[in-house]
């Protein structure tokens, strides 16, 4: 039976994911606006790509010391791309925070939004889904740029999260211009 009234859906916890790219920047406005409208807790979540299974497979070919050197140099490169300074987790958090502050300032009404920042290492879709489920989030917000070819549709973190998530996922399409 169809209900005669549409229930008001309220969100108390919103997980906004960012890869620190332009599509994430555009989606931040939606996350901040919804957080403000619902007075919801907003968490900004960033995943530094990595694969624990790959670590284990490669350890069978190289010794632990060499693997740590390889891994730390790759992580260093990723972190330099993210924030072009320090190599520790606090620097990534700082980079994500400045990313959010820049976006807050560019919003027309300039709403003050409070948020927590969480940074993890691993497979982005897996970490997003795991974190959202384990911490009781009611909505995941992600950005996505337009696909140029149909073959790339299935290779997107946002599509993978949307297909596998047990909670609602809002994918904010970045305008093509």
XYZ file of N, CA and C in Angstrom:
531
model
N 0.831 -1.180 0.000
C 0.000 0.000 0.000
C 0.879 1.248 0.000
N 0.515 2.212 -0.780
C 1.264 3.460 -0.883
C 0.817 4.392 0.241
N 1.779 4.940 1.013
C 1.388 5.842 2.102
C 0.733 7.104 1.550
N -0.253 7.630 2.292
C -0.956 8.825 1.834
C -0.129 10.090 2.021
N 0.830 10.041 2.924
C 1.700 11.189 3.151
C 3.145 10.794 2.886
N 3.878 11.724 2.358
C 5.300 11.480 2.122
C 6.048 11.807 3.409
N 6.795 10.827 3.934
C 7.516 11.086 5.181
C 8.671 12.059 4.956
N 8.940 12.866 5.958
C 10.076 13.777 5.900
C 11.325 12.992 6.274
N 12.264 12.962 5.370
C 13.509 12.244 5.627
C 14.522 13.247 6.139
N 15.061 12.971 7.293
C 16.086 13.836 7.868
C 17.385 13.068 7.995
N 18.468 13.746 7.783
C 19.780 13.124 7.909
C 20.480 13.697 9.130
N 21.032 12.811 9.944
C 21.792 13.247 11.117
C 23.292 13.145 10.872
N 23.680 12.202 9.984
C 25.105 11.994 9.700
C 25.298 11.864 8.192
N 26.106 12.767 7.634
C 26.386 12.773 6.200
C 27.877 12.557 5.996
N 28.204 11.620 5.108
C 29.602 11.347 4.765
C 29.866 11.912 3.372
N 30.699 12.933 3.312
C 31.089 13.550 2.036
C 32.476 13.019 1.696
N 32.611 12.404 0.531
C 33.903 11.843 0.140
C 34.578 12.764 -0.862
N 35.889 12.867 -0.742
C 36.631 13.724 -1.655
C 37.916 13.053 -2.109
N 38.186 13.193 -3.386
C 39.471 12.798 -3.941
C 40.330 14.027 -4.172
N 39.872 15.168 -3.658
C 40.538 16.465 -3.809
C 40.637 16.890 -5.271
N 39.683 16.451 -6.079
C 39.627 16.840 -7.488
C 38.480 17.821 -7.691
N 38.359 18.325 -8.905
C 37.330 19.324 -9.208
C 35.919 18.805 -8.946
N 35.651 17.535 -9.299
C 34.303 17.013 -9.068
C 33.975 16.942 -7.577
N 34.978 16.716 -6.753
C 34.764 16.717 -5.305
C 34.479 18.124 -4.813
N 35.166 19.077 -5.387
C 34.975 20.485 -5.024
C 33.521 20.898 -5.284
N 32.989 20.510 -6.411
C 31.617 20.850 -6.776
C 30.625 20.174 -5.829
N 30.888 18.935 -5.455
C 29.988 18.185 -4.569
C 30.005 18.723 -3.143
N 31.092 19.382 -2.747
C 31.178 19.926 -1.391
C 30.034 20.898 -1.114
N 29.672 21.694 -2.100
C 28.589 22.667 -1.922
C 27.284 21.960 -1.556
N 27.030 20.828 -2.197
C 25.821 20.058 -1.894
C 25.895 19.471 -0.488
N 27.044 18.922 -0.140
C 27.214 18.327 1.191
C 27.050 19.380 2.284
N 27.676 20.524 2.096
C 27.597 21.595 3.095
C 26.169 22.120 3.217
N 25.493 22.284 2.096
C 24.115 22.782 2.118
C 23.174 21.808 2.821
N 23.296 20.525 2.508
C 22.443 19.531 3.160
C 22.759 19.420 4.646
N 24.022 19.494 4.978
C 24.424 19.442 6.382
C 23.800 20.600 7.148
N 23.837 21.746 6.547
C 23.261 22.937 7.185
C 21.737 22.826 7.274
N 21.093 22.404 6.191
C 19.631 22.308 6.159
C 19.097 21.311 7.188
N 19.789 20.193 7.339
C 19.340 19.154 8.266
C 20.018 19.242 9.632
N 20.921 20.201 9.781
C 21.735 20.307 10.992
C 22.402 18.961 11.288
N 22.939 18.385 10.232
C 23.545 17.057 10.309
C 25.040 17.156 10.552
N 25.568 16.132 11.184
C 27.018 16.010 11.348
C 27.604 15.704 9.972
N 28.595 16.470 9.558
C 29.239 16.272 8.262
C 30.659 15.782 8.487
N 30.985 14.677 7.833
C 32.349 14.163 7.878
C 32.916 14.212 6.472
N 34.097 14.804 6.345
C 34.818 14.854 5.078
C 35.783 13.679 5.099
N 35.634 12.777 4.129
C 36.368 11.510 4.126
C 37.232 11.421 2.873
N 38.520 11.196 3.072
C 39.455 11.064 1.948
C 40.219 9.756 2.098
N 40.388 9.051 0.997
C 41.146 7.801 1.001
C 42.381 7.974 0.130
N 43.552 7.726 0.730
C 44.795 7.674 -0.036
C 44.830 6.274 -0.634
N 44.791 6.161 -1.974
C 44.707 4.835 -2.588
C 45.873 3.929 -2.208
N 45.559 2.688 -1.922
C 46.539 1.665 -1.584
C 45.828 0.338 -1.509
N 46.576 -0.742 -1.489
C 45.969 -2.067 -1.507
C 46.753 -2.989 -0.592
N 46.153 -3.380 0.536
C 46.826 -4.276 1.477
C 47.119 -5.636 0.862
N 46.192 -6.135 0.005
C 46.430 -7.415 -0.649
C 47.645 -7.326 -1.565
N 47.777 -6.207 -2.276
C 48.933 -6.023 -3.142
C 50.205 -6.030 -2.302
N 50.155 -5.365 -1.132
C 51.308 -5.368 -0.235
C 51.730 -6.798 0.076
N 50.760 -7.646 0.424
C 51.066 -9.028 0.791
C 51.629 -9.813 -0.399
N 51.066 -9.618 -1.590
C 51.563 -10.325 -2.782
C 52.994 -9.912 -3.106
N 53.269 -8.601 -3.050
C 54.604 -8.125 -3.388
C 55.643 -8.536 -2.358
N 55.222 -8.729 -1.108
C 56.163 -9.162 -0.070
C 56.743 -10.537 -0.373
N 56.052 -11.338 -1.199
C 56.597 -12.648 -1.556
C 57.755 -12.523 -2.547
N 57.886 -11.351 -3.197
C 58.944 -11.146 -4.178
C 60.109 -10.315 -3.661
N 59.858 -9.456 -2.680
C 60.925 -8.614 -2.131
C 60.912 -8.729 -0.615
N 62.046 -8.420 0.004
C 62.068 -8.496 1.469
C 61.346 -7.297 2.088
N 61.039 -7.421 3.386
C 60.251 -6.414 4.103
C 60.879 -5.024 4.028
N 62.204 -4.944 4.213
C 62.884 -3.646 4.228
C 62.755 -2.947 2.870
N 63.004 -3.686 1.789
C 62.894 -3.115 0.450
C 61.445 -2.699 0.164
N 60.487 -3.545 0.564
C 59.090 -3.211 0.327
C 58.694 -1.933 1.062
N 59.146 -1.746 2.295
C 58.830 -0.527 3.046
C 59.410 0.705 2.351
N 60.616 0.560 1.774
C 61.205 1.677 1.031
C 60.362 2.003 -0.203
N 59.961 0.957 -0.934
C 59.133 1.152 -2.130
C 57.804 1.797 -1.736
N 57.190 1.249 -0.702
C 55.885 1.733 -0.260
C 55.964 3.175 0.236
N 56.986 3.491 1.013
C 57.086 4.854 1.540
C 57.380 5.852 0.431
N 58.138 5.452 -0.586
C 58.387 6.396 -1.678
C 57.115 6.624 -2.483
N 56.294 5.598 -2.678
C 55.029 5.778 -3.388
C 54.086 6.651 -2.581
N 54.017 6.407 -1.283
C 53.158 7.212 -0.425
C 53.628 8.658 -0.421
N 54.931 8.851 -0.424
C 55.500 10.205 -0.448
C 55.042 10.934 -1.710
N 55.092 10.237 -2.853
C 54.656 10.853 -4.107
C 53.174 11.222 -4.051
N 52.355 10.317 -3.521
C 50.924 10.594 -3.408
C 50.697 11.800 -2.516
N 51.350 11.832 -1.389
C 51.158 12.938 -0.451
C 51.658 14.260 -1.030
N 52.748 14.218 -1.808
C 53.222 15.452 -2.438
C 52.181 15.976 -3.417
N 51.551 15.071 -4.149
C 50.483 15.491 -5.052
C 49.318 16.087 -4.276
N 49.030 15.521 -3.121
C 47.888 16.003 -2.338
C 48.132 17.349 -1.700
N 49.314 17.570 -1.126
C 49.472 18.807 -0.377
C 50.796 19.508 -0.587
N 51.730 18.933 -1.351
C 53.013 19.548 -1.680
C 53.773 20.048 -0.453
N 53.712 19.319 0.617
C 54.528 19.623 1.785
C 54.783 18.406 2.640
N 54.491 18.428 3.946
C 54.845 17.352 4.880
C 54.418 15.981 4.385
N 55.002 14.920 4.965
C 54.694 13.569 4.538
C 53.852 12.799 5.548
N 53.267 13.420 6.525
C 52.516 12.673 7.527
C 51.013 12.845 7.361
N 50.263 12.031 8.079
C 48.808 12.026 7.984
C 48.208 13.377 8.352
N 48.799 14.061 9.306
C 48.292 15.375 9.715
C 48.334 16.358 8.549
N 49.335 16.252 7.696
C 49.439 17.144 6.542
C 48.313 16.875 5.545
N 47.935 15.617 5.378
C 46.830 15.302 4.476
C 45.537 15.867 5.049
N 45.346 15.697 6.353
C 44.157 16.259 6.999
C 44.126 17.769 6.802
N 45.280 18.406 6.962
C 45.378 19.855 6.762
C 45.018 20.226 5.325
N 45.479 19.422 4.374
C 45.183 19.667 2.968
C 43.685 19.530 2.692
N 43.063 18.492 3.253
C 41.624 18.299 3.082
C 40.867 19.461 3.718
N 41.323 19.899 4.894
C 40.678 21.013 5.590
C 40.752 22.295 4.755
N 41.911 22.591 4.184
C 42.024 23.814 3.379
C 41.178 23.697 2.109
N 41.081 22.484 1.552
C 40.207 22.223 0.403
C 38.763 22.598 0.763
N 38.306 22.180 1.943
C 36.936 22.480 2.380
C 36.747 23.967 2.643
N 37.720 24.588 3.283
C 37.604 26.016 3.594
C 37.531 26.855 2.316
N 38.329 26.492 1.310
C 38.272 27.197 0.023
C 36.871 27.091 -0.576
N 36.292 25.903 -0.479
C 34.958 25.691 -1.030
C 33.895 26.425 -0.243
N 34.028 26.468 1.071
C 33.077 27.215 1.900
C 33.048 28.675 1.472
N 34.224 29.246 1.243
C 34.318 30.658 0.879
C 33.702 30.942 -0.483
N 33.700 29.944 -1.366
C 33.164 30.165 -2.709
C 31.646 30.001 -2.776
N 31.019 29.561 -1.694
C 29.566 29.396 -1.691
C 28.898 30.767 -1.596
N 27.810 30.936 -2.349
C 27.169 32.249 -2.439
C 26.708 32.793 -1.089
N 26.100 31.975 -0.258
C 25.640 32.451 1.040
C 26.722 32.334 2.101
N 27.819 31.706 1.759
C 28.939 31.492 2.671
C 28.493 30.945 4.028
N 27.771 29.794 4.021
C 27.341 29.245 5.298
C 28.527 28.684 6.069
N 28.501 28.899 7.359
C 29.531 28.299 8.188
C 29.141 26.847 8.415
N 30.018 25.952 8.048
C 29.747 24.530 8.167
C 30.821 23.920 9.046
N 30.404 23.114 10.002
C 31.388 22.401 10.807
C 31.470 20.971 10.290
N 32.650 20.418 10.336
C 32.849 19.074 9.817
C 34.039 18.425 10.504
N 34.028 17.099 10.474
C 35.170 16.305 10.923
C 35.906 15.864 9.673
N 37.197 15.613 9.812
C 37.980 15.115 8.681
C 38.547 13.759 9.056
N 38.377 12.795 8.151
C 38.928 11.457 8.344
C 39.707 11.104 7.086
N 40.943 10.625 7.266
C 41.775 10.185 6.147
C 42.178 8.742 6.407
N 41.986 7.882 5.411
C 42.384 6.483 5.525
C 43.166 6.075 4.285
N 43.838 4.935 4.393
C 44.642 4.366 3.321
C 43.966 3.090 2.859
N 43.838 2.873 1.549
C 43.275 1.625 1.052
C 42.559 1.807 -0.269
N 41.695 0.851 -0.575
C 40.885 0.894 -1.789
C 39.731 1.868 -1.531
N 39.616 2.959 -2.317
C 38.634 4.000 -2.005
C 37.200 3.503 -1.795
N 36.651 2.741 -2.722
C 35.257 2.301 -2.577
C 35.079 1.436 -1.330
N 36.008 0.516 -1.109
C 35.929 -0.360 0.075
C 35.944 0.454 1.357
N 36.875 1.392 1.448
C 37.016 2.192 2.670
C 35.799 3.084 2.904
N 35.265 3.663 1.836
C 34.077 4.514 1.960
C 32.905 3.696 2.499
N 32.662 2.546 1.880
C 31.541 1.698 2.297
C 31.712 1.202 3.732
N 32.914 0.763 4.052
C 33.206 0.256 5.397
C 33.013 1.353 6.448
N 33.546 2.524 6.180
C 33.454 3.615 7.146
C 32.002 4.067 7.331
N 31.282 4.214 6.234
C 29.882 4.660 6.311
C 29.038 3.687 7.126
N 29.219 2.410 6.870
C 28.431 1.395 7.579
C 28.824 1.299 9.055
N 30.113 1.283 9.325
C 30.589 1.115 10.704
C 30.309 2.315 11.601
N 30.076 3.478 11.009
C 29.881 4.689 11.808
C 28.473 5.280 11.693
N 27.546 4.521 11.136
C 26.142 4.909 11.142
C 25.756 6.097 10.280
N 26.406 6.267 9.142
C 26.043 7.371 8.249
C 24.748 7.041 7.517
N 23.982 8.083 7.220
C 22.686 7.912 6.570
C 22.690 8.364 5.115
N 23.754 9.044 4.696
C 23.868 9.527 3.322
C 25.343 9.682 2.972
N 25.698 9.229 1.769
C 27.051 9.421 1.233
C 26.915 10.388 0.060
N 27.759 11.411 0.037
C 27.742 12.373 -1.072
C 29.091 12.335 -1.767
N 29.050 12.169 -3.092
C 30.266 12.069 -3.898
C 30.112 12.924 -5.148
N 31.235 13.363 -5.700
C 31.220 14.079 -6.966
C 31.661 13.155 -8.086
N 31.297 13.533 -9.308
C 31.680 12.729 -10.460
C 31.706 13.620 -11.688
N 32.760 13.494 -12.468
C 32.813 14.249 -13.722
C 32.116 13.428 -14.809
N 31.665 14.078 -15.864
C 30.980 13.345 -16.935
C 31.914 12.322 -17.580
N 31.356 11.187 -17.954
C 32.149 10.166 -18.641
C 32.229 10.516 -20.115
N 33.396 10.322 -20.676
C 33.557 10.608 -22.110
C 33.197 9.388 -22.950
N 33.399 8.214 -22.377
C 33.049 6.995 -23.109
C 32.259 6.078 -22.184
N 31.405 5.265 -22.766
C 30.601 4.332 -21.980
C 31.462 3.311 -21.263
N 32.627 2.996 -21.790
C 33.472 1.970 -21.171
C 33.994 2.396 -19.805
N 34.058 3.700 -19.532
C 34.590 4.178 -18.255
C 33.545 4.203 -17.143
N 32.281 4.024 -17.482
C 31.226 4.138 -16.477
C 31.434 3.153 -15.332
N 31.759 1.918 -15.638
C 31.918 0.906 -14.597
C 33.200 1.019 -13.800
N 34.131 1.877 -14.214
C 35.433 1.989 -13.552
C 35.495 3.131 -12.554
N 34.380 3.631 -12.135
C 34.324 4.796 -11.278
C 34.095 4.397 -9.822
N 34.795 5.079 -8.908
C 34.589 4.839 -7.481
C 33.152 5.158 -7.102
N 32.610 6.256 -7.627
C 31.237 6.642 -7.276
C 30.230 5.586 -7.716
N 30.418 5.014 -8.894
C 29.505 3.977 -9.378
C 29.626 2.731 -8.506
N 30.851 2.348 -8.165
C 31.052 1.172 -7.319
C 30.397 1.364 -5.950
N 30.567 2.536 -5.362
C 29.954 2.813 -4.059
C 28.432 2.770 -4.180
N 27.883 3.416 -5.202
C 26.427 3.452 -5.380
C 25.846 2.051 -5.572
N 26.537 1.207 -6.312
C 26.044 -0.144 -6.571
C 26.091 -1.026 -5.324
N 27.071 -0.808 -4.473
C 27.272 -1.708 -3.338
C 26.755 -1.175 -2.005
N 26.392 0.079 -1.938
C 26.006 0.687 -0.666
C 24.616 0.259 -0.211
N 24.483 0.085 1.102
C 23.173 -0.220 1.681
C 22.465 1.061 2.142
N 23.154 2.204 2.050
C 22.547 3.487 2.411
C 22.497 4.370 1.160
N 21.661 5.398 1.160
C 21.559 6.261 -0.021
C 22.893 6.933 -0.371
N 23.128 7.043 -1.673
C 24.333 7.695 -2.191
C 23.880 8.792 -3.151
N 24.361 10.003 -2.907
C 24.081 11.112 -3.821
C 25.346 11.347 -4.641
N 25.223 11.190 -5.958
C 26.358 11.450 -6.842
C 26.075 12.770 -7.551
N 26.929 13.744 -7.291
C 26.750 15.076 -7.856
C 27.536 15.151 -9.159
N 26.810 15.315 -10.249
C 27.420 15.406 -11.572
C 28.014 16.800 -11.765
N 29.269 16.857 -12.145
C 29.913 18.134 -12.429
C 29.482 18.576 -13.823
N 29.084 19.837 -13.981
C 28.721 20.301 -15.320
C 29.885 20.106 -16.292
N 29.573 19.767 -17.527
C 30.623 19.464 -18.497
C 31.379 20.688 -18.971
N 30.851 21.882 -18.767
C 31.551 23.080 -19.241
C 32.542 23.590 -18.239
